[in-house]
Amino acid sequence: MPTCAAFPRLTATIAALSCAVAASVTSGCGGVATRSPLQDLVSRRTVPGAAELSQDAHGEVRFAAAGVSDLRTGRGIGLTDRFRAGSVTKTVVATVTLQLAAEHRLNVDDPVTEHLPPGTAATLARARYGRSVTVRQLLTHTSGLFSYTDDGTFRRDFFGRGFAAHRFVSHSPEALVRTALAHPPYAPPGARYRYSNTDYLLLGMVIRQVTGHSYAVEALRRVIAPLRLSGTSFPGTRTTLPSPHGRAYSASGPGPAGDVTELNPSAAGAAGEMISTLPDLNHFFQALLSGALLPPSQLRAMLDTRATGGRYGMGVFPVRLPCRRTVWGHNGEINGSYVQTLATADGRHLVSYRVNSDSRLPPQTEARLLREEFCD
């Protein structure tokens, strides 16, 4: 969240890091100086800092950083720095939902109105096509429901000139769903893929209705605590980041630096509020894709992209590389932060990379980073 399209734009301990770099030129482990594509993500005017953490299929781990995490102090980005992970939240929410399906507490082909609070269920049922939307269609972004982040007023207040006045405003999921349903749907349910943050906002409400606990509590119990993801949290309405952390920058932010580090993430909710670290994201995706979090049938369903023409599964999407390899993961974008985690289907080879800005990254640079990581 709030990406408009969610496709390409560790178990090993930190002590096992084989190459740690914080410079514009990366020295390979063999001592040969090469320019890292990570440095090309950094821009003096728009992207102050970037970092990546990778683990190859042999368990070799590498961390690299470029630029700064704080324009005022010049501090570099640290390995365990917390940051807002945006739509990577969706992968965790999808995992919890599929765990509930495996426990027979819901069926992914159930109409979602059967698993929503009565008020929201009635509101959705009155909307065009609302009664027909299934849990599966929310997971795969084929519900056709309008994304509340496409609403003009919301975009102005959260991403545009209204940000300074609205950055600390709390938003309830019910109100955000009403914002979405005030607009006509993009398409009938199941007709086509269209990324919508409303889908995962509703899945967060489904988790509460089915379990009696918030998606944040269930994610903590089912994912974060078992995997010991010590840097991952769901802030709710908390406006600050846990330490250690750098700053986050955006063109929509106040002042010349555009600092947007503090904000109320309830505007993202189950679609994108999560805070995490690079090691935690790698550990989570490694556990997920290796089968540690889902039974085989649910993991196969997560990676099934037939409903979207190959574009999206359930909380993950494929990226097809020029070397004919396909990697799986998700990206996340929110004010002042962009991150992407991708891994081979077995979860053995992964990379997470991030920048402390929401400025669009050069597609060719991201492509080179992935090519060098997974192909070369």
XYZ file of C-alpha atoms in Angstrom:
376
model
C 0.000 0.000 0.000
C -0.422 2.465 -1.665
C 1.085 0.999 -4.785
C -1.303 1.119 -7.701
C 0.127 -2.070 -9.204
C 1.898 -4.638 -7.083
C 4.385 -6.118 -9.487
C 7.913 -5.123 -10.516
C 8.457 -1.430 -10.264
C 17.357 -15.734 6.867
C 17.496 -18.036 8.480
C 21.238 -17.412 8.525
C 22.331 -15.287 11.455
C 23.572 -11.727 11.176
C 26.948 -12.960 12.345
C 27.245 -14.900 9.093
C 27.410 -11.742 6.972
C 30.121 -12.270 4.420
C 30.379 -8.821 2.846
C 29.162 -5.675 4.594
C 29.384 -2.456 2.595
C 28.273 1.147 3.107
C 29.837 2.970 0.203
C 29.230 4.114 -3.330
C 31.563 1.443 -4.684
C 31.049 -2.142 -3.555
C 34.066 -4.398 -3.126
C 33.287 -7.978 -4.032
C 34.406 -10.637 -1.593
C 37.249 -11.403 -3.987
C 38.511 -7.839 -3.673
C 37.516 -6.683 -7.162
C 35.871 -3.242 -7.088
C 32.529 -3.112 -8.891
C 29.815 -0.503 -8.937
C 26.687 -1.740 -7.214
C 23.252 -1.081 -8.722
C 22.276 -0.172 -5.163
C 24.234 3.058 -5.516
C 22.282 3.867 -8.677
C 19.067 3.811 -6.635
C 20.373 6.763 -4.616
C 19.682 10.264 -5.868
C 20.976 13.385 -4.154
C 17.660 15.146 -4.762
C 15.047 12.431 -4.282
C 16.408 9.219 -2.667
C 18.874 9.835 0.189
C 19.638 6.200 1.019
C 19.266 2.582 -0.079
C 20.095 -0.820 1.391
C 19.831 -4.480 0.459
C 20.185 -7.791 2.262
C 20.578 -10.985 0.267
C 21.057 -14.649 1.039
C 22.073 -17.080 -1.674
C 21.138 -20.733 -1.988
C 24.304 -21.728 -0.076
C 23.361 -19.598 2.939
C 25.880 -16.834 2.240
C 24.467 -13.520 3.455
C 25.428 -10.064 2.231
C 24.357 -6.604 3.403
C 25.080 -3.410 1.493
C 24.017 0.204 1.976
C 24.508 3.434 0.081
C 23.750 7.070 0.858
C 22.374 8.164 4.228
C 19.416 7.362 6.448
C 19.280 10.878 7.913
C 19.994 14.019 5.898
C 20.579 16.055 9.042
C 23.143 13.810 10.745
C 24.559 11.929 7.766
C 24.019 8.596 9.537
C 24.138 5.548 7.264
C 21.412 2.902 7.005
C 21.871 0.127 9.546
C 21.155 -3.565 9.015
C 18.434 -3.662 11.691
C 16.893 -0.238 11.042
C 13.090 -0.262 11.268
C 11.076 1.158 8.371
C 7.506 1.147 7.081
C 7.052 -1.895 4.852
C 3.819 -0.811 3.114
C 2.102 -3.499 1.066
C 4.404 -6.284 2.220
C 1.793 -6.294 4.999
C -0.496 -8.030 2.489
C 1.705 -11.132 2.396
C 1.367 -11.529 6.170
C -2.405 -10.935 6.053
C -2.751 -13.478 3.219
C -0.719 -15.993 5.211
C -2.985 -15.640 8.251
C -6.101 -15.918 6.056
C -4.837 -19.101 4.416
C -3.948 -20.552 7.807
C -7.577 -19.994 8.832
C -8.675 -21.749 5.644
C -6.407 -24.690 6.484
C -8.077 -24.842 9.910
C -11.518 -24.921 8.198
C -12.549 -21.706 9.926
C -13.375 -20.211 6.535
C -13.412 -21.284 2.914
C -11.713 -19.063 0.364
C -14.718 -19.469 -1.938
C -17.149 -18.192 0.708
C -18.874 -14.870 -0.011
C -16.917 -12.387 2.072
C -20.152 -10.978 3.516
C -20.394 -14.216 5.549
C -17.215 -13.289 7.441
C -17.528 -9.540 7.972
C -18.954 -7.550 10.890
C -22.710 -7.076 10.331
C -22.488 -3.362 9.529
C -19.752 -3.727 6.925
C -21.384 -6.881 5.519
C -24.646 -4.976 5.012
C -22.816 -2.036 3.399
C -20.992 -4.353 0.990
C -24.158 -6.308 0.207
C -25.889 -3.079 -0.882
C -23.022 -2.196 -3.230
C -23.071 -3.284 -6.848
C -21.813 -6.883 -7.087
C -21.003 -6.762 -3.355
C -22.846 -9.955 -2.450
C -20.834 -11.935 -4.986
C -17.322 -11.039 -3.800
C -15.472 -14.029 -2.320
C -12.520 -14.299 0.051
C -10.470 -15.761 -2.808
C -11.159 -12.696 -4.957
C -9.956 -10.404 -2.172
C -6.750 -12.430 -1.856
C -6.082 -12.307 -5.616
C -7.237 -8.716 -6.263
C -9.978 -9.911 -8.592
C -12.873 -8.565 -6.508
C -13.309 -5.532 -8.762
C -13.771 -3.336 -5.678
C -12.593 0.272 -5.966
C -9.377 0.958 -4.048
C -9.972 3.590 -1.389
C -6.471 4.938 -2.068
C -7.675 5.961 -5.552
C -10.253 8.296 -4.013
C -9.302 11.872 -4.935
C -9.761 13.351 -1.470
C -7.844 10.533 0.196
C -4.954 10.841 -2.261
C -4.743 14.588 -1.707
C -4.817 14.270 2.080
C -2.424 11.335 2.424
C -0.078 11.691 -0.539
C -0.531 15.242 -1.789
C -0.712 18.802 -0.624
C -3.033 17.941 2.257
C -0.535 15.581 3.920
C 0.843 18.072 6.449
C -2.635 18.805 7.789
C -3.793 15.161 7.831
C -0.657 13.116 8.614
C -1.776 12.367 12.195
C -5.472 11.720 11.503
C -6.808 8.299 12.522
C -8.804 6.252 10.018
C -11.073 3.318 10.825
C -11.274 0.427 8.332
C -15.046 0.809 8.279
C -14.763 4.426 7.141
C -12.169 3.566 4.514
C -14.389 0.795 3.149
C -17.277 3.272 2.908
C -14.983 5.586 0.948
C -14.247 2.751 -1.474
C -17.872 1.673 -1.859
C -18.948 5.227 -2.658
C -17.303 4.602 -6.051
C -18.488 2.112 -8.687
C -16.471 -1.115 -8.906
C -13.745 -1.485 -11.494
C -15.297 -4.697 -12.817
C -17.592 -7.566 -11.783
C -16.030 -9.974 -9.253
C -13.672 -12.436 -10.914
C -13.680 -10.618 -14.247
C -10.118 -9.347 -14.134
C -7.154 -8.467 -11.956
C -7.062 -4.950 -10.519
C -4.908 -4.190 -7.485
C -7.072 -2.712 -4.720
C -6.056 -1.858 -1.180
C -9.723 -2.232 -0.213
C -9.374 -6.001 -0.708
C -6.853 -6.401 2.095
C -8.574 -3.876 4.324
C -11.573 -6.234 4.173
C -9.382 -9.286 4.821
C -8.179 -7.643 8.014
C -11.818 -7.332 9.073
C -12.453 -10.974 8.092
C -9.626 -12.132 10.378
C -11.123 -10.231 13.319
C -14.612 -11.549 12.669
C -13.461 -15.168 12.351
C -10.998 -15.221 15.266
C -12.266 -12.518 17.606
C -8.834 -10.871 17.437
C -7.373 -8.172 15.225
C -5.202 -9.156 12.268
C -2.268 -7.631 14.165
C -2.785 -9.937 17.152
C -3.239 -12.984 14.922
C -0.154 -12.081 12.863
C 1.856 -11.748 16.074
C 0.661 -15.125 17.359
C 0.926 -17.030 14.090
C 3.863 -15.433 12.259
C 5.888 -12.820 14.142
C 6.374 -14.634 17.464
C 7.035 -18.141 16.047
C 9.631 -16.749 13.617
C 11.079 -14.378 16.250
C 10.763 -11.360 13.979
C 11.971 -8.938 16.627
C 11.917 -5.897 14.345
C 8.409 -6.391 12.955
C 5.296 -4.756 14.407
C 1.847 -3.426 13.594
C 1.724 0.140 14.942
C -2.025 0.769 14.706
C -2.265 4.517 15.295
C 1.247 4.949 16.741
C 2.916 7.688 14.708
C 6.583 6.984 15.508
C 8.996 4.259 14.443
C 10.730 2.004 16.999
C 14.479 2.430 17.371
C 16.791 2.063 15.623
C 15.501 3.843 12.537
C 16.458 6.501 10.046
C 14.228 9.136 8.508
C 11.705 8.870 5.667
C 11.458 11.455 2.884
C 8.815 12.428 0.351
C 8.078 15.257 -2.041
C 4.727 15.581 -0.244
C 6.408 16.129 3.114
C 6.704 19.517 4.827
C 9.847 21.621 4.709
C 12.734 21.515 2.245
C 13.734 17.961 3.237
C 10.191 16.551 3.053
C 10.539 14.494 6.254
C 7.507 12.176 6.652
C 8.918 9.794 9.257
C 6.077 10.399 11.711
C 2.560 9.686 10.440
C -0.576 7.815 11.488
C -0.455 4.496 9.597
C -4.106 3.627 10.236
C -4.698 5.055 6.758
C -2.953 1.902 5.504
C -4.269 -0.627 8.021
C -4.246 -4.272 6.899
C -3.261 -3.097 3.418
C 0.061 -1.618 4.496
C 0.728 -0.534 8.100
C 3.490 -3.012 9.027
C 6.921 -1.934 10.265
C 9.829 -4.311 9.678
C 13.542 -4.779 8.982
C 15.448 -6.317 6.098
C 16.510 -9.412 8.114
C 12.911 -9.970 9.265
C 11.528 -9.759 5.736
C 14.067 -12.253 4.430
C 13.367 -14.610 7.326
C 9.599 -14.360 6.832
C 9.668 -15.047 3.081
C 12.163 -17.871 3.531
C 9.868 -19.521 6.095
C 6.770 -18.908 3.976
C 8.102 -20.282 0.693
C 9.849 -23.252 2.316
C 6.510 -24.419 3.722
C 7.034 -23.557 7.386
C 3.898 -21.398 7.663
C 1.345 -23.035 5.351
C 0.332 -26.604 4.470
C 1.250 -27.634 0.894
C -2.251 -27.107 -0.521
C -2.508 -23.567 0.839
C 1.014 -22.704 -0.341
C 0.151 -23.972 -3.831
C -2.968 -21.810 -3.782
C -0.892 -18.791 -2.739
C 1.383 -19.264 -5.770
C -1.440 -19.959 -8.228
C -1.729 -17.008 -10.627
C -4.256 -18.424 -13.109
C -7.054 -16.106 -11.952
C -4.915 -13.045 -12.720
C -3.275 -14.114 -15.951
C 0.040 -14.748 -14.235
C 0.239 -11.397 -12.449
C -0.650 -12.127 -8.819
C -1.220 -15.063 -6.504
C -2.520 -14.573 -2.968
C -0.426 -11.921 -1.253
C 2.576 -12.605 -3.511
C 3.431 -12.028 -7.151
C 5.934 -13.556 -9.602
C 8.762 -11.681 -11.281
C 10.105 -13.372 -14.400
C 13.778 -12.655 -14.969
C 15.626 -12.577 -18.311
C 17.557 -15.724 -17.338
C 14.211 -17.577 -17.361
C 14.029 -17.795 -13.603
C 10.923 -16.747 -11.690
C 11.151 -15.265 -8.219
C 8.301 -14.564 -5.809
C 7.588 -11.839 -3.291
C 5.945 -8.488 -2.791
C 6.797 -4.817 -2.734
C 5.614 -2.089 -0.404
C 5.254 1.643 -0.821
C 4.072 4.154 1.730
C 4.981 7.767 2.457
C 8.775 7.994 2.559
C 9.510 4.299 2.064
C 9.772 1.688 -0.675
C 10.830 -1.943 -0.186
C 10.743 -5.165 -2.177
C 11.485 -8.756 -1.169
C 11.879 -11.480 -3.788
C 12.925 -15.102 -3.481
C 13.214 -18.321 -5.422
C 10.172 -20.584 -5.101
C 11.900 -22.752 -2.499
C 12.799 -19.715 -0.369
C 16.518 -20.527 -0.369
C 17.774 -17.517 -2.348
C 16.357 -14.124 -1.367
C 16.940 -10.412 -1.554
C 15.233 -7.508 0.203
C 16.073 -3.963 -0.779
C 14.697 -0.628 0.322
C 15.008 3.134 -0.048
C 14.007 5.867 2.400
C 11.867 7.698 -0.141
C 8.659 7.156 -2.082
C 10.128 8.579 -5.292
C 9.825 6.251 -8.270
C 12.951 4.165 -8.754
C 14.539 3.695 -12.189
C 13.061 0.416 -13.499
C 16.261 -0.447 -15.311
C 18.264 -0.134 -12.078
C 15.893 -2.399 -10.159
C 16.046 -4.871 -13.047
C 19.856 -4.855 -12.979
C 19.897 -5.392 -9.217
C 17.664 -8.462 -9.596
C 19.569 -9.752 -12.611
C 22.883 -9.540 -10.776
C 21.401 -11.198 -7.710
C 19.569 -14.103 -9.331
C 21.048 -14.516 -12.830
C 24.691 -13.470 -13.065
